[in-house]
Coordinates of C-alpha atoms and ligand atoms in Angstrom, one line a residue:
X1 CA -25.6 -7.6 0.3
X2 CA -24.4 -4.1 1.0
X3 CA -21.8 -2.5 -1.3
X4 CA -19.3 -2.6 1.5
X5 CA -19.8 -6.4 1.9
X6 CA -19.6 -6.8 -1.8
X7 CA -16.4 -4.8 -2.0
X8 CA -14.8 -6.8 0.8
X9 CA -15.7 -10.0 -0.9
X10 CA -14.3 -8.8 -4.2
X11 CA -11.0 -7.6 -2.6
X12 CA -10.6 -10.8 -0.7
X13 CA -11.2 -12.9 -3.8
X14 CA -8.7 -10.7 -5.7
X15 CA -5.9 -11.2 -3.1
X16 CA -6.5 -14.9 -2.7
X17 CA -6.7 -15.3 -6.5
X18 CA -3.5 -13.4 -7.1
X19 CA -1.7 -15.5 -4.4
X20 CA -3.0 -18.7 -6.0
X21 CA -2.1 -17.7 -9.5
X22 CA 1.4 -16.7 -8.4
X23 CA 2.0 -20.2 -7.0
X24 CA 0.6 -21.7 -10.2
X25 CA 3.1 -20.0 -12.5
X26 CA 6.1 -21.2 -10.5
X27 CA 8.5 -22.8 -13.1
X28 CA 6.9 -20.9 -16.0
X29 CA 9.2 -18.1 -17.4
X30 CA 7.5 -14.9 -18.2
X31 CA 6.5 -11.5 -17.0
X32 CA 3.4 -10.3 -15.2
X33 CA 0.8 -7.8 -16.4
X34 CA -1.6 -5.8 -14.1
X35 CA -4.4 -4.2 -16.2
X36 CA -5.6 -1.3 -14.2
X37 CA -3.1 0.4 -11.9
X38 CA -5.7 2.5 -10.1
X39 CA -4.6 3.1 -6.6
X40 CA -1.9 0.6 -7.1
X41 CA -3.1 -2.0 -4.5
X42 CA -3.0 -5.1 -6.7
X43 CA 0.3 -3.8 -8.4
X44 CA 1.8 -3.5 -4.9
X45 CA 0.6 -7.0 -3.9
X46 CA 2.0 -8.5 -7.1
X47 CA 5.4 -6.8 -6.4
X48 CA 5.4 -8.4 -3.0
X49 CA 4.4 -11.9 -4.0
X50 CA 6.4 -12.0 -7.2
X51 CA 9.6 -10.0 -6.5
X52 CA 11.7 -11.7 -9.2
X53 CA 9.3 -11.0 -12.1
X54 CA 9.0 -8.0 -14.2
X55 CA 5.6 -6.5 -13.6
X56 CA 4.1 -4.4 -16.4
X57 CA 1.2 -2.3 -15.4
X58 CA -1.3 -0.4 -17.5
X59 CA -3.6 2.5 -17.0
X60 CA -4.8 5.6 -18.9
X61 CA -3.8 7.7 -15.9
X62 CA -1.1 7.7 -13.2
X63 CA -3.0 8.3 -10.0
X64 CA -1.8 5.6 -7.6
X65 CA -0.6 5.9 -4.0
X66 CA 3.0 7.3 -4.2
X67 CA 4.4 4.2 -2.6
X68 CA 3.0 2.1 -5.5
X69 CA 4.4 4.1 -8.3
X70 CA 5.8 1.8 -11.0
X71 CA 9.1 2.3 -12.7
X72 CA 8.5 4.4 -15.8
X73 CA 9.8 1.6 -18.0
X74 CA 7.2 -0.8 -16.7
X75 CA 4.2 1.6 -16.8
X76 CA 2.2 1.5 -20.0
X77 CA 0.2 4.7 -19.8
X78 CA -2.6 5.1 -22.2
X79 CA -5.7 3.4 -23.5
X80 CA -5.7 -0.3 -23.2
X81 CA -5.9 -1.1 -27.0
X82 CA -2.8 0.8 -28.1
X83 CA -0.9 -0.3 -24.9
X84 CA -1.7 -4.0 -25.4
X85 CA -0.6 -3.6 -29.0
X86 CA 2.6 -2.0 -27.9
X87 CA 3.3 -4.8 -25.4
X88 CA 2.5 -7.5 -28.1
X89 CA 4.9 -5.9 -30.6
X90 CA 7.8 -7.6 -29.0
X91 CA 6.0 -11.0 -28.9
X92 CA 4.1 -12.8 -26.2
X93 CA 5.8 -12.5 -22.9
X94 CA 3.2 -12.6 -20.1
X95 CA 2.9 -15.6 -17.8
X96 CA 0.3 -14.1 -15.5
X97 CA -2.1 -11.3 -16.2
X98 CA -4.6 -9.7 -13.9
X99 CA -7.6 -7.9 -15.5
X100 CA -8.9 -5.1 -13.3
X101 CA -10.2 -2.5 -15.8
X102 CA -13.7 -1.2 -15.3
X103 CA -15.6 1.4 -13.3
X104 CA -18.4 -0.6 -11.8
X105 CA -21.0 -0.3 -14.5
X106 CA -21.5 -4.0 -15.2
X107 CA -22.7 -4.0 -18.8
X108 CA -20.0 -1.6 -19.9
X109 CA -17.3 -3.4 -18.0
X110 CA -18.3 -6.8 -19.5
X111 CA -18.4 -5.3 -23.0
X112 CA -14.9 -3.7 -22.6
X113 CA -13.5 -7.0 -21.3
X114 CA -14.9 -8.9 -24.3
X115 CA -13.5 -6.2 -26.7
X116 CA -10.0 -6.4 -25.2
X117 CA -9.9 -10.2 -25.0
X118 CA -8.3 -10.8 -28.4
X119 CA -5.6 -8.2 -27.7
X120 CA -4.9 -9.8 -24.3
X121 CA -4.5 -13.1 -26.0
X122 CA -1.6 -11.7 -28.1
X123 CA 0.5 -10.9 -25.1
X124 CA 0.0 -14.2 -23.2
X125 CA 2.4 -17.1 -23.5
X126 CA 1.0 -20.6 -23.8
X127 CA 0.3 -22.1 -20.4
X128 CA 0.0 -18.7 -18.7
X129 CA -2.7 -17.7 -16.3
X130 CA -5.3 -14.9 -16.6
X131 CA -7.3 -13.9 -13.7
X132 CA -10.2 -11.4 -13.9
X133 CA -13.1 -9.8 -12.2
X134 CA -14.9 -9.6 -15.5
X135 CA -15.6 -12.4 -18.0
X136 CA -13.0 -12.6 -20.7
X137 CA -13.7 -14.3 -24.1
X138 CA -11.8 -16.9 -26.0
X139 CA -9.8 -18.5 -23.1
X140 CA -10.5 -21.8 -21.5
X141 CA -11.9 -21.2 -18.0
X142 CA -10.3 -23.1 -15.2
X143 CA -11.2 -23.7 -11.6
X144 CA -9.5 -21.3 -9.2
X145 CA -8.9 -21.8 -5.5
X146 CA -11.7 -23.5 -3.5
X147 CA -12.4 -20.6 -1.3
X148 CA -13.4 -18.3 -4.2
X149 CA -17.0 -18.6 -5.5
X150 CA -16.9 -19.3 -9.3
X151 CA -18.8 -16.1 -10.2
X152 CA -16.7 -13.8 -7.9
X153 CA -13.4 -14.0 -9.7
X154 CA -12.6 -15.8 -13.0
X155 CA -9.6 -17.9 -13.9
X156 CA -8.4 -18.8 -17.4
X157 CA -5.4 -20.7 -18.8
X158 CA -3.9 -19.3 -22.0
Ligands
LIG1 C1 -10.7 -0.7 -10.7 S1 -9.4 0.3 -11.1 C2 -8.0 -0.6 -10.8 C3 -7.7 -0.9 -9.4 C4 -6.3 -1.4 -9.1 N1 -6.1 -2.7 -9.6 C5 -6.0 -1.3 -7.6 O1 -5.8 -2.4 -7.0 O2 -5.9 -0.2 -7.1 C6 -9.5 0.4 -12.8 C7 -8.5 1.3 -13.5 O3 -8.5 0.9 -14.9 C8 -8.3 2.1 -15.7 N2 -8.9 1.8 -17.0 C9 -10.2 1.3 -17.2 N3 -10.4 1.1 -18.5 C10 -9.3 1.4 -19.1 C11 -8.9 1.4 -20.5 N4 -9.7 1.1 -21.4 N5 -7.6 1.8 -20.8 C12 -6.7 2.2 -19.8 N6 -7.1 2.2 -18.5 C13 -8.3 1.8 -18.1 C14 -8.9 3.2 -14.9 O4 -8.3 4.4 -15.2 C15 -8.7 2.8 -13.4 O5 -7.6 3.4 -12.8

């Protein structure tokens, strides 16, 4: 599969997974967390599908498309570890988190996701949803939408 095909499949799974997860948390109070602002595409999508929720977004740099710039009070700029600790300091509050850290070097991305998993657990409320392009550790995995191959995007209940 070409890298273009692979990217298209990943982005489609990401969008469909986010839409599915947004519907799953209906009736569950809590905020949303997007880990990896990047260009701001997934942040922008989350804003569109969950307009009533507070959406926290994390990245070490602010380099998104100008239209996707988060409000300063919702942007956790810095390395993931201290930013997750900062978010956890006020207690678990996240009903839906999307993990999109990484730079495309699989073994490094997998190791980072495993390392961050215990910190992610500290911000999630019970019954929340975690969706991720990388395997996370310590959360029960659940089946996502039927149209997403199980290895393409991963879904966890917290
Ligand atoms: C794949 S991009 C995110 C793409 C974004 N979700 C979008 O739709 O445009 C990954 C982002 O995660 C950030 N990142 C990766 N590891 C990080 C870490 N440990 N702490 C903070 N930011 C990190 C990078 O700076 C990069 O902007």
